[in-house]
Short mmCIF file of C-alpha atoms and ligand atoms in Angstrom, two decimals:
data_model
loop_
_atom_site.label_atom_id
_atom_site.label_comp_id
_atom_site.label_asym_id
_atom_site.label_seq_id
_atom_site.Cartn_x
_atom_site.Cartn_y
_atom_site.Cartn_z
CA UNK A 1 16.89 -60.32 -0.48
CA UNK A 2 18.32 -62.07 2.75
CA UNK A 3 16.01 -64.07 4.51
CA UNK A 4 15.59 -64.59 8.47
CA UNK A 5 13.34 -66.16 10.40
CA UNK A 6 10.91 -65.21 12.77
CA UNK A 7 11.82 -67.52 15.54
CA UNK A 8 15.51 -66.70 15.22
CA UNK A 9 14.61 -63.23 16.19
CA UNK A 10 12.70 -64.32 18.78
CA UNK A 11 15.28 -66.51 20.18
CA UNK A 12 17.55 -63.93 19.86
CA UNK A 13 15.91 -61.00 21.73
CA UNK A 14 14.21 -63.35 24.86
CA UNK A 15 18.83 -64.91 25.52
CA UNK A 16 19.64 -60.87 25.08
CA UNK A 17 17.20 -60.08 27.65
CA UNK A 18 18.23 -62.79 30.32
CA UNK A 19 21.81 -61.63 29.98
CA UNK A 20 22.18 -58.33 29.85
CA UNK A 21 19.78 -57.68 32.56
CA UNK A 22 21.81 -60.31 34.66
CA UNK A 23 25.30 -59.60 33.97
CA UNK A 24 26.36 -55.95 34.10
CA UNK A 25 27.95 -54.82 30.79
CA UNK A 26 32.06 -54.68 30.34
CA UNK A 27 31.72 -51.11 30.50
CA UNK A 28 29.48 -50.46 33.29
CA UNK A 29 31.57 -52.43 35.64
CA UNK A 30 34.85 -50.69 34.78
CA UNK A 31 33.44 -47.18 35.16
CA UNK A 32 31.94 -48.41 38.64
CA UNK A 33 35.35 -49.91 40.11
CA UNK A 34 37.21 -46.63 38.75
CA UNK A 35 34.32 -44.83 40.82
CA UNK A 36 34.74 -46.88 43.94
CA UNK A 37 38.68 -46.15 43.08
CA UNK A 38 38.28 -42.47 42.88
CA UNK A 39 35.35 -41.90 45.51
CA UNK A 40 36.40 -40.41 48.64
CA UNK A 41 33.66 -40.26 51.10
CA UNK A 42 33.53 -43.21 53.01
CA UNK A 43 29.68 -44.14 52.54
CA UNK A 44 29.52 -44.07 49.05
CA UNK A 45 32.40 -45.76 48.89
CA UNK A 46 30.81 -48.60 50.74
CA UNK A 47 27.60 -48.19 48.65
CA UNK A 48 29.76 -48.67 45.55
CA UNK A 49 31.41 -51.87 46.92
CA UNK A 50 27.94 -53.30 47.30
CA UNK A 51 27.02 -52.83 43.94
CA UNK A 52 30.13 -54.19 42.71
CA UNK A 53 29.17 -56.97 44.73
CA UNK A 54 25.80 -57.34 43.93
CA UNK A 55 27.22 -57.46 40.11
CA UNK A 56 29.40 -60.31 40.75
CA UNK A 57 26.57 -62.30 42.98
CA UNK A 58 23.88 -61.63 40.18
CA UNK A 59 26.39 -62.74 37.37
CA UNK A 60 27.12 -65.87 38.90
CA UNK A 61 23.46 -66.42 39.52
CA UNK A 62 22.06 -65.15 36.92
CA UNK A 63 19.97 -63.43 39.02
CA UNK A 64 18.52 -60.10 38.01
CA UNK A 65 20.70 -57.13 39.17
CA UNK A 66 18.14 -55.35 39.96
CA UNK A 67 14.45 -56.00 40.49
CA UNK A 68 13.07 -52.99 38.35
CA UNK A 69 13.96 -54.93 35.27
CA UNK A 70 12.25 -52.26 33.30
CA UNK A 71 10.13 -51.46 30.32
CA UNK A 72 11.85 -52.83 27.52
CA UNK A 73 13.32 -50.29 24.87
CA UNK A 74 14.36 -51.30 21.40
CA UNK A 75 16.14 -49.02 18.83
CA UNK A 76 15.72 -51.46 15.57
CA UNK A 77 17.98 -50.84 12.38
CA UNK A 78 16.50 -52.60 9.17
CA UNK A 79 18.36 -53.66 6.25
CA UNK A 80 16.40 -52.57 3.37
CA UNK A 81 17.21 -55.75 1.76
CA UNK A 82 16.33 -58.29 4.63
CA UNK A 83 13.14 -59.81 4.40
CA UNK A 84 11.46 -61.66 8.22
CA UNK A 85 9.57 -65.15 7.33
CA UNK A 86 7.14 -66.19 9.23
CA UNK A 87 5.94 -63.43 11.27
CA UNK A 88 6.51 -59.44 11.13
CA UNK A 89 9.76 -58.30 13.03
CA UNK A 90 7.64 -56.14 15.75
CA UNK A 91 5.44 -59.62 16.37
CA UNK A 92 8.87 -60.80 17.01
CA UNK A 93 10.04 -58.50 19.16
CA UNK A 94 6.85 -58.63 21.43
CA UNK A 95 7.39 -62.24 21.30
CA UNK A 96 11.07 -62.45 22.44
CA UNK A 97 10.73 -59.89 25.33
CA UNK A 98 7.35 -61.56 26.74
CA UNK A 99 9.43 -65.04 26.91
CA UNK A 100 12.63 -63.38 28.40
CA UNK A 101 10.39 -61.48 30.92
CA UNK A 102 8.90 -64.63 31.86
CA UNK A 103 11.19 -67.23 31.31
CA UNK A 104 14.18 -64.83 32.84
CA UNK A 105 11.85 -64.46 36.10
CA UNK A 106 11.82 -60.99 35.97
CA UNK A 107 9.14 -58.70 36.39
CA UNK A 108 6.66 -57.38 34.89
CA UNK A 109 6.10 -53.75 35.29
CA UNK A 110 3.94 -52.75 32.55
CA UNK A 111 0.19 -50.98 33.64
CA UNK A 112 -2.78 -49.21 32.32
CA UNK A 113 -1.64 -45.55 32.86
CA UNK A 114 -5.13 -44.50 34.87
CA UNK A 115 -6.17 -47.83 36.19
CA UNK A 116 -2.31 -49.12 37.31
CA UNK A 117 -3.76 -52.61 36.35
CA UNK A 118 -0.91 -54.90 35.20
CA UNK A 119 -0.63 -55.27 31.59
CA UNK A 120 0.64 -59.20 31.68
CA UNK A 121 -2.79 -60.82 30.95
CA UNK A 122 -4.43 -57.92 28.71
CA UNK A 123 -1.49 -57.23 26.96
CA UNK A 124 1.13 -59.81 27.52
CA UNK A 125 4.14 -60.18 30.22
CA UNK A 126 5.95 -56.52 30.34
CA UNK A 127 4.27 -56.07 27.03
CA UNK A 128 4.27 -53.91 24.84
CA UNK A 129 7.92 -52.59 24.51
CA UNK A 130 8.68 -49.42 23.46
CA UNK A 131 10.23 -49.56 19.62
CA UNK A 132 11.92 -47.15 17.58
CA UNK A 133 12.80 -48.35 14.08
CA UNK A 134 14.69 -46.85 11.60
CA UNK A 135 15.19 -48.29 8.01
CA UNK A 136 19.00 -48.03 6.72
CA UNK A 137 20.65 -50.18 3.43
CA UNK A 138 22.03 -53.30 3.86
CA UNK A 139 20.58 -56.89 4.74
CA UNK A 140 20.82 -56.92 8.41
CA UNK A 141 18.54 -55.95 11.55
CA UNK A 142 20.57 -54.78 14.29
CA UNK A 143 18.56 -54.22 17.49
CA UNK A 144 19.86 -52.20 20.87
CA UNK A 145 17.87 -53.13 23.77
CA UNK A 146 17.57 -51.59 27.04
CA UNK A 147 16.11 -52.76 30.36
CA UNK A 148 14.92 -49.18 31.64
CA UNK A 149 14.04 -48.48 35.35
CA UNK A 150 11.29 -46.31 36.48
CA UNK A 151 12.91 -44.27 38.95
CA UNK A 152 15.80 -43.39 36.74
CA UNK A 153 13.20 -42.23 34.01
CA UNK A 154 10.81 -40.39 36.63
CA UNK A 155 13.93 -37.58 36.78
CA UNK A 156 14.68 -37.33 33.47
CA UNK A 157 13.08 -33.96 31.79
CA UNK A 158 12.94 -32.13 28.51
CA UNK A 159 12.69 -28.23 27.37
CA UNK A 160 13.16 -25.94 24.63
CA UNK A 161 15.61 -23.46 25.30
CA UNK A 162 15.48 -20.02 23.31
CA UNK A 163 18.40 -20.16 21.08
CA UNK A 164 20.49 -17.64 22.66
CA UNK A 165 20.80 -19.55 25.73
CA UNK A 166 23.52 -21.60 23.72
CA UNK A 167 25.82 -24.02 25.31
CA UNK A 168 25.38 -22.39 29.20
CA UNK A 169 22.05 -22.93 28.78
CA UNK A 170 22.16 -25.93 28.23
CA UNK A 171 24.45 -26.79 30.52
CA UNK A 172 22.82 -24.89 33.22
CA UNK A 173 19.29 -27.07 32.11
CA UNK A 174 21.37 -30.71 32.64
CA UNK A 175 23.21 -29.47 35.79
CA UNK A 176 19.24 -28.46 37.65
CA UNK A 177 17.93 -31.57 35.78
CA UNK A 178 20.70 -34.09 37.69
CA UNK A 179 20.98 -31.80 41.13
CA UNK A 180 16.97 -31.69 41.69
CA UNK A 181 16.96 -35.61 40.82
CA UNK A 182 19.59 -36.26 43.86
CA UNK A 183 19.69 -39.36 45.86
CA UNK A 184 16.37 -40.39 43.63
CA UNK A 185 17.36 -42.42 40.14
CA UNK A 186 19.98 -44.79 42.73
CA UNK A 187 23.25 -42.67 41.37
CA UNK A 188 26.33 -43.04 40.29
CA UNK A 189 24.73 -42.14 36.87
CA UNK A 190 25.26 -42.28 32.91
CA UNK A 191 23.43 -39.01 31.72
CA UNK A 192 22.24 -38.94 28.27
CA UNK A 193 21.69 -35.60 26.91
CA UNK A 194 19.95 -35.05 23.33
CA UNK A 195 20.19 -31.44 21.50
CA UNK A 196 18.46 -30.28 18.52
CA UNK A 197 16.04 -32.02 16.05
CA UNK A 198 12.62 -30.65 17.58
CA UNK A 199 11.00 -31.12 21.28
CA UNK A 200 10.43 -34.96 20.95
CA UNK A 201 13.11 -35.81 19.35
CA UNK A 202 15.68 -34.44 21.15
CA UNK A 203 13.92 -36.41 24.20
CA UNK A 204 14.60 -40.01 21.84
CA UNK A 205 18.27 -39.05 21.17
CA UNK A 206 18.77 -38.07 25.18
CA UNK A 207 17.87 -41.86 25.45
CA UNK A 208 19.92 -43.19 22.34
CA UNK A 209 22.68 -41.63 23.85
CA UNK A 210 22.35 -43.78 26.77
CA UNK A 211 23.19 -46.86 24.77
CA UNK A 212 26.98 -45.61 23.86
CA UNK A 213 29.67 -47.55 25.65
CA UNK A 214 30.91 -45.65 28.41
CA UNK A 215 35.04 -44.66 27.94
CA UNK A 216 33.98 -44.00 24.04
CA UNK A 217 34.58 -40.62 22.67
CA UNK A 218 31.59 -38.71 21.16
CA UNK A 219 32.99 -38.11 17.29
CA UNK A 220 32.30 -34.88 17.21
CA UNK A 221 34.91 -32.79 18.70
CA UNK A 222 33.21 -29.62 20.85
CA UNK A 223 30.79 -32.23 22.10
CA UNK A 224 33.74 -34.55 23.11
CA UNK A 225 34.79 -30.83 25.08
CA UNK A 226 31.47 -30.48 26.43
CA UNK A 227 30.74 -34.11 28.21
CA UNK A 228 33.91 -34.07 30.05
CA UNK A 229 33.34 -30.17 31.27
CA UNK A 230 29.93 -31.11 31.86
CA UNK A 231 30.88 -34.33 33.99
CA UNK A 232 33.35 -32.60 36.04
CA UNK A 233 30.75 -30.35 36.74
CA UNK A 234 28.62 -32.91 37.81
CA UNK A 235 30.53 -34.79 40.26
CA UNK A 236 30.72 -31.22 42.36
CA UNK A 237 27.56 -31.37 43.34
CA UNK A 238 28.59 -34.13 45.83
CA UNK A 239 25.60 -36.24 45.27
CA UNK A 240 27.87 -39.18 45.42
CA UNK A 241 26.67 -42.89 45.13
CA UNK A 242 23.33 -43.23 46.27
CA UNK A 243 22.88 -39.40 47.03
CA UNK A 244 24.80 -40.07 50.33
CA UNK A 245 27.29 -37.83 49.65
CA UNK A 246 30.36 -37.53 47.77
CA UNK A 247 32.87 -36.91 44.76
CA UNK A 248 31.60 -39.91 42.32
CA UNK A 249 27.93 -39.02 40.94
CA UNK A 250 28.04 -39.07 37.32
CA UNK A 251 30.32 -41.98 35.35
CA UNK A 252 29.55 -40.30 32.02
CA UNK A 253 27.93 -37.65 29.93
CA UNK A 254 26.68 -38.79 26.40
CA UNK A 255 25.55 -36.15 24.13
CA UNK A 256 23.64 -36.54 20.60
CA UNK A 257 22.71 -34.29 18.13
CA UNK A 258 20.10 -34.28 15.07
CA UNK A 259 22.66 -35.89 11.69
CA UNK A 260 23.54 -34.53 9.78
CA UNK A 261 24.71 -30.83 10.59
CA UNK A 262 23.50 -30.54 13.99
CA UNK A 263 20.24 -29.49 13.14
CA UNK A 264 17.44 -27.60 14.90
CA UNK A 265 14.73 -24.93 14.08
CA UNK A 266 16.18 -21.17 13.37
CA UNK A 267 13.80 -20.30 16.15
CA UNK A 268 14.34 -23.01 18.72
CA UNK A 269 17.08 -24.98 20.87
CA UNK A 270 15.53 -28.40 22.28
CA UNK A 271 17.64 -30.25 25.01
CA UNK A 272 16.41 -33.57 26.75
CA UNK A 273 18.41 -35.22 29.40
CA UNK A 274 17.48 -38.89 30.19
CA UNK A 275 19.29 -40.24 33.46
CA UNK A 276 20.42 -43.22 33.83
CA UNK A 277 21.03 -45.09 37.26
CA UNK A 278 23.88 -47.34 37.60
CA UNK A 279 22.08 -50.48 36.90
CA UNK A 280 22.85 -49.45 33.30
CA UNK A 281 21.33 -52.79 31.49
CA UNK A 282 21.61 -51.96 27.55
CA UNK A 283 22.75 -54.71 24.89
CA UNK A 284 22.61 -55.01 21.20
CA UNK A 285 22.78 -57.90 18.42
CA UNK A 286 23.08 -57.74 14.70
CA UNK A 287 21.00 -59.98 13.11
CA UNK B 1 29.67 -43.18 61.25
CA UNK B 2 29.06 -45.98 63.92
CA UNK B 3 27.68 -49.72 62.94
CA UNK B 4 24.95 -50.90 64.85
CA UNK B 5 22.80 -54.60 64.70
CA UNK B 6 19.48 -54.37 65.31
CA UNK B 7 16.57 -56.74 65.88
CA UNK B 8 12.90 -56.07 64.90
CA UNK B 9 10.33 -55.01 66.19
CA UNK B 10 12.39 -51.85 67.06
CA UNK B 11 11.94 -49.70 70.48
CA UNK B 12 12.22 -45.78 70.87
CA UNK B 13 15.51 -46.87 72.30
CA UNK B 14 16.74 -48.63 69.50
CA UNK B 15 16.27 -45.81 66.92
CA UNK B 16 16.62 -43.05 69.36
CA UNK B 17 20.75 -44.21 69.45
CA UNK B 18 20.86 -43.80 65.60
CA UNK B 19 22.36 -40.96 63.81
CA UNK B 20 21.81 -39.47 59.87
CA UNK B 21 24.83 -41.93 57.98
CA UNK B 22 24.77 -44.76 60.16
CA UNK B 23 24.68 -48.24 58.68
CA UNK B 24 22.70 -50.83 60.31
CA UNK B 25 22.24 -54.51 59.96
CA UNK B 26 19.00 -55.65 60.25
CA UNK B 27 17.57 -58.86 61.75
CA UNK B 28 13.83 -60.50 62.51
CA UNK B 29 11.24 -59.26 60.28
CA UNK B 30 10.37 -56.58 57.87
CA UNK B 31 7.22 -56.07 56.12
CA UNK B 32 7.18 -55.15 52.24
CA UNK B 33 4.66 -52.68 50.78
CA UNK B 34 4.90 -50.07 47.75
CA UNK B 35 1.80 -47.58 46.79
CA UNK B 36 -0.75 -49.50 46.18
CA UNK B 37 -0.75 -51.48 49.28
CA UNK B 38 -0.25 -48.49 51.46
CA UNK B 39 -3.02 -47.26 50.26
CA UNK B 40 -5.24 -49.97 51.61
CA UNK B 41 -3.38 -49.94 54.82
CA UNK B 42 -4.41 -46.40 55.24
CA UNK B 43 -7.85 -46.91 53.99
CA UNK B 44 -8.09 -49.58 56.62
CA UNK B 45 -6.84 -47.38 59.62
CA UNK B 46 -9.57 -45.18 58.70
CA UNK B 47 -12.63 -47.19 58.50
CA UNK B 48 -11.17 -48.36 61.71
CA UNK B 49 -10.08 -52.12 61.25
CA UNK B 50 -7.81 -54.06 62.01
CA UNK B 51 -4.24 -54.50 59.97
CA UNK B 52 -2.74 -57.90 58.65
CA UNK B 53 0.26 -56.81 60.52
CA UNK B 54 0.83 -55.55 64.08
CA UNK B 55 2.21 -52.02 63.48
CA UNK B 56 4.10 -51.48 67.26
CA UNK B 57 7.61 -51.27 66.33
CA UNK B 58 7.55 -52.61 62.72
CA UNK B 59 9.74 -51.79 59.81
CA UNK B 60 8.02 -51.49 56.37
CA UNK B 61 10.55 -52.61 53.04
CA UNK B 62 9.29 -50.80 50.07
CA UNK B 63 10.08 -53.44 47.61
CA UNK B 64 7.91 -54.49 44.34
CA UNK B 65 11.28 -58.15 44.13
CA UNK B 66 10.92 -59.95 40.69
CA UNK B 67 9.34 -63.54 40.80
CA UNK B 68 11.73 -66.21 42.58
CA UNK B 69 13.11 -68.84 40.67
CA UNK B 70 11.77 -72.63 41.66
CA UNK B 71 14.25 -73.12 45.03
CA UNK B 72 14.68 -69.97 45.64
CA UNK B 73 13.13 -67.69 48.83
CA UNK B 74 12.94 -64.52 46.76
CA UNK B 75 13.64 -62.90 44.05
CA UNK B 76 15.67 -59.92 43.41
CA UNK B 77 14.49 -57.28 45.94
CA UNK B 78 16.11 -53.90 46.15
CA UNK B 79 14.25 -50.75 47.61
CA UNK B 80 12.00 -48.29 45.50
CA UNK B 81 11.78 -44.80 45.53
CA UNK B 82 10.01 -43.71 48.64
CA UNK B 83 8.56 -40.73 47.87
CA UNK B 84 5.24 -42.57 46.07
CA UNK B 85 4.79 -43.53 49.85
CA UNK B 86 5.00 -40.02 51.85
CA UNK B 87 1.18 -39.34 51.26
CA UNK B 88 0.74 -42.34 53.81
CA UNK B 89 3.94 -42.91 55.85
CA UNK B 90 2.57 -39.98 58.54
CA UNK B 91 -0.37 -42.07 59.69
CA UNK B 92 1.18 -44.94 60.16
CA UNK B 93 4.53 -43.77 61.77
CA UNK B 94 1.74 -42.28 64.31
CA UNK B 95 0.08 -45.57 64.73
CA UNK B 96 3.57 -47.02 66.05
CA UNK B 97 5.36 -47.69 62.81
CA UNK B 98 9.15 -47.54 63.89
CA UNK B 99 11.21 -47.90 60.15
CA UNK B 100 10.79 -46.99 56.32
CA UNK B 101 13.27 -48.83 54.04
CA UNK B 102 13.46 -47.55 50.65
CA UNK B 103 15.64 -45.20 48.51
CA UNK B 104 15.59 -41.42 47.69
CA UNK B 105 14.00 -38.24 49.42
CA UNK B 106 11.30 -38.14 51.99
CA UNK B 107 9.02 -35.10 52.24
CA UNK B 108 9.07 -32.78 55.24
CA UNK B 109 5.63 -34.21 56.37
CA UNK B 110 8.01 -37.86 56.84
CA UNK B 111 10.31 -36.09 58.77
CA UNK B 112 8.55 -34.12 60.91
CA UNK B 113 6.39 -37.40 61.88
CA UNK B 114 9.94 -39.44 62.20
CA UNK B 115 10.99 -36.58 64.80
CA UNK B 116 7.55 -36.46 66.71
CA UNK B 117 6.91 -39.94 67.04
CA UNK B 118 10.64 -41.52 67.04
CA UNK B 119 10.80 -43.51 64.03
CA UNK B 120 13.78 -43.30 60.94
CA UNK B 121 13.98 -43.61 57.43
CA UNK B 122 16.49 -46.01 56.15
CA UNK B 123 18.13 -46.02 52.79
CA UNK B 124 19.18 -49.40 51.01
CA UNK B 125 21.27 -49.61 47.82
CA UNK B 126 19.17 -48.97 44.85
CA UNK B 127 20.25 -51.63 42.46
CA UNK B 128 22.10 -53.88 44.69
CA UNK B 129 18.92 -56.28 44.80
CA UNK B 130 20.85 -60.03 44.25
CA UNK B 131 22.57 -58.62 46.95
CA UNK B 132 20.29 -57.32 49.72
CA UNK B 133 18.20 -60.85 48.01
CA UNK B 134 21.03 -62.76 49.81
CA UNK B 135 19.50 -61.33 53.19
CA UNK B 136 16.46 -62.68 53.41
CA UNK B 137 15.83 -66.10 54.52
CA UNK B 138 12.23 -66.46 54.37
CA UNK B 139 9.04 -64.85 52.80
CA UNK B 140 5.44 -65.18 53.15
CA UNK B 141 2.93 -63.52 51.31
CA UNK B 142 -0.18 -62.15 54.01
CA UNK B 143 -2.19 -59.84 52.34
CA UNK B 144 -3.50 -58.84 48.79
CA UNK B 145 -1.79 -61.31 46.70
CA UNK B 146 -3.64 -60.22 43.69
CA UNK B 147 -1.43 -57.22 43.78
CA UNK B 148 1.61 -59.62 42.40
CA UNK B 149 4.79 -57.83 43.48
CA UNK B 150 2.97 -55.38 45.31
CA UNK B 151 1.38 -57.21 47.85
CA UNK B 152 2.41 -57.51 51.19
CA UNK B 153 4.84 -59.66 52.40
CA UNK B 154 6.56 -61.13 55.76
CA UNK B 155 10.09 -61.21 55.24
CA UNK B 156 12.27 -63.07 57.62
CA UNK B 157 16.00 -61.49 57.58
CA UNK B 158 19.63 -61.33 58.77
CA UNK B 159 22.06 -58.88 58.93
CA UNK B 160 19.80 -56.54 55.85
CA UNK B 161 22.14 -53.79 55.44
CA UNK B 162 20.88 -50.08 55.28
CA UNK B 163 22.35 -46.87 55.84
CA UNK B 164 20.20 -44.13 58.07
CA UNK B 165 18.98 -40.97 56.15
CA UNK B 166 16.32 -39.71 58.16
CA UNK B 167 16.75 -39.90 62.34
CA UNK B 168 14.58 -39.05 65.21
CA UNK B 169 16.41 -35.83 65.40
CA UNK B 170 15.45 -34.11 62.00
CA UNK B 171 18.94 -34.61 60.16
CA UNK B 172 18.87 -35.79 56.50
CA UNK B 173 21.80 -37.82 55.05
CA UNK B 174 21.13 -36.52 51.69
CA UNK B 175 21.53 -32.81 52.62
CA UNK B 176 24.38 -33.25 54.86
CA UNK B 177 26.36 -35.71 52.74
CA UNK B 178 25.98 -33.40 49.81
CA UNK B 179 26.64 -30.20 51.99
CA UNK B 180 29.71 -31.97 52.79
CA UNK B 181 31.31 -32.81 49.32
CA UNK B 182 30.02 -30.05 47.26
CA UNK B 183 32.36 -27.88 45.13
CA UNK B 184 35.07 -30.52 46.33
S1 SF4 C 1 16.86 -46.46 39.37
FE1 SF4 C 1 17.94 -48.21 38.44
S2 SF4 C 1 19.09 -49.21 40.08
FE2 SF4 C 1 17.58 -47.84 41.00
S3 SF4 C 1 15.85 -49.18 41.41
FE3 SF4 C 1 15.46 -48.21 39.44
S4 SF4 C 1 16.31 -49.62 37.90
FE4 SF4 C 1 17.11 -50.23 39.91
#
């Protein structure tokens, strides 16, 4: 049994959350200057060059790129043959994003859902996070974090399709989902989509998907077929960067699917599309 | 697509020359304010009392910035959605508010009172907050501190760049932009 300790973790998670939410990933800021490359309408190509801007003044800064620095999202693999001493891993977790939060100066955005009072002194600083954890061999913990913005996630929607709406229907679902959302969740976008498993599932893997690095290929081959169709598709809506208009809305499409085979209900086709804005902010250490 | 500077507080002739798409640099003072604080504004205007800002000709930043490192004036402060604000933007365009910074749609009830009473809507970048941080020089908290980034703030800025979406005339960026590049 490998042993690592709580503070480690801690450590760990609150220098993860300072960085990534203060410099914009490797990926992120390729897709974004091969936008402002490709985009031909004049405004959003100017609204690209300021966030390419703002990416370069917040990295050398280390100032937050943007000031909805999120609810903080975890997907957590655990070694079965890791042991945490002195503390339990989610303490840990709560503990490493309440000192990045605080110590990173960023905000805290957490309420009560009826009262809309701030969470930091009932609950902690932009506590609690929101943790998925899945248990897999091996003695390691590898957590994916993910600073995610409100108005990106006030967009994003879910449905169960009857199965013979197949692939156009679910293509027809994601293209309403990202043309109603518009100018709204500050595009260009990522677009996570998640098929299959059952309703609320397919909503976690639409956000899982939003953690793949952008210029990857999805390893399953029709799916590979169906982002690219479904991001050319996308950028002809002419949302463009910041819904002003114009040929550059969507960077990627990410699709995931219930492992293994694909799987759904014989009755039932969920689909869950989770936007994401272009203050993409997602990280991940292995432990 | 013409470049204007402009400098608060802002006269029917200053927005009146604006078109849907224009970008404008801002200068003087803007005021900050998401939901919550609109809210009380309204609330206010209907019991009949006075405001902790003079409305004639003011332009309201909907802006919830992170907290501001020791030294610095601000912290990160890029535009929210504006749509949590439509319920109350009407009243107080009519009581002599002149501009709306934020990001995203407005309702038609926002656009109808832009067009009636001459005010605009102005978009920011969504996201480029170090950025649009780097604009202002000075800020003042002046009412309802307890609402932490919500409260309301006095922002002192120069050259704050924003892009019209909403003019006097009833034209919308959003649809007109997208109108324009669709299918191509
Ligand atoms: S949608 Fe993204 S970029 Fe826009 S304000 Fe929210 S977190 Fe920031």
């Amino acid at each position: 049994m490998r042993i690592v300790k709580y503070e480690d973790i801690v450590k760990s998670i609150r220098d993860m959350i300072i960085y990534s939410t203060t410099h914009l990933s490797p990926d992120m800021k390729k897709a974004l200057e091969e936008a402002y490359e490709n985009e031909k309408s004049e405004v959003s190509k100017a609204v690209l060059k300021q966030i390419l801007d703002n990416a370069k003044i917040a990295e050398n800064e280390w100032k937050p790129l943007c000031q909805d620095t999120g609810l903080a999202i975890y997907f957590v693999k655990v070694g079965e043959d890791v042991k945490v001493e002195g503390g339990t891993l989610k303490d840990a977790i709560f503990e490493g994003t309440e000192k990045g939060y605080k110590e990173g100066y960023l905000r805290a955005s957490t309420c009560d859902c009826f009262t809309r009072a701030n969470l930091k002194d009932k609950v902690g600083y932009n506590l609690p996070p929101v943790i998925y954890f899945d248990i897999v061999p091996g003695d390691k913990i590898e957590i994916e974090y993910a600073a995610k913005g409100g108005g990106s996630e006030n967009v994003s929607r879910a449905t169960v399709l009857a199965p013979a709406a197949g692939k156009e229907g679910i293509k027809e679902f994601v293209k309403k989902v990202v043309s109603d959302a518009g100018p709204n969740p500050c595009p260009p976008l990522v677009v996570g989509v998640g098929i299959g498993g059952s309703f609320d599932y397919a909503a976690v893997m639409s956000k899982h998907a939003l953690f793949r690095d952008i210029g990857t290929e999805n390893p399953d081959p029709e799916l590979n077929e169906l982002e690219k169709e479904l991001k050319d598709e996308l950028n002809k809506l002419g949302i463009g960067a910041m819904g002003m208009g114009g040929t550059e809305t969507v960077l990627a499409v990410h699709i995931e699917t219930f492992q293994p085979g694909r799987m759904c209900h014989i009755a039932s086709l969920p689909v869950a599309v989770n936007i994401q804005c272009h203050s993409s902010r997602h990280s991940h250490i292995t432990i | 697509m013409a470049e204007y500077t402009l400098t608060t507080p802002l006269s029917d002739e200053d927005v009146s020359k604006l078109k849907a798409g224009d970008i404008v640099y801002l200068n003087g003072v803007l005021y900050t304010a998401r939901d919550a604080a609109h809210k009380r504004l309204v609330d206010l205007i209907n019991e009949g009392k006075e405001l902790p800002f003079d409305l004639q000709g003011a332009v309201i930043y909907y802006v919830g910035p992170t907290p501001p490192k020791p030294g610095e004036v601000i912290g990160s402060a890029g535009p929210t959605t504006s749509y949590r604000m439509d319920p109350y933007a009407p009243i107080l365009i009519e009581k002599g508010l002149k501009g709306m910074i934020g990001k995203g749609k407005r309702n038609q009830a926002v656009r109808e009172a832009c067009k009636k009473h001459k005010a605009v809507y102005f978009g920011a970048v969504g996201g480029a907050a170090a950025l649009i941080a780097k604009a202002i020089k000075k800020a003042e908290v002046i009412a309802y501190p307890e609402l932490g980034p919500e409260a309301i703030r006095r922002l002192e800025v120069e050259n704050f760049p924003v892009v019209v979406v909403n003019d006097v005339y009833g034209n919308d960026l959003y649809e007109e932009g997208r109108k324009k590049w669709e299918g191509k």
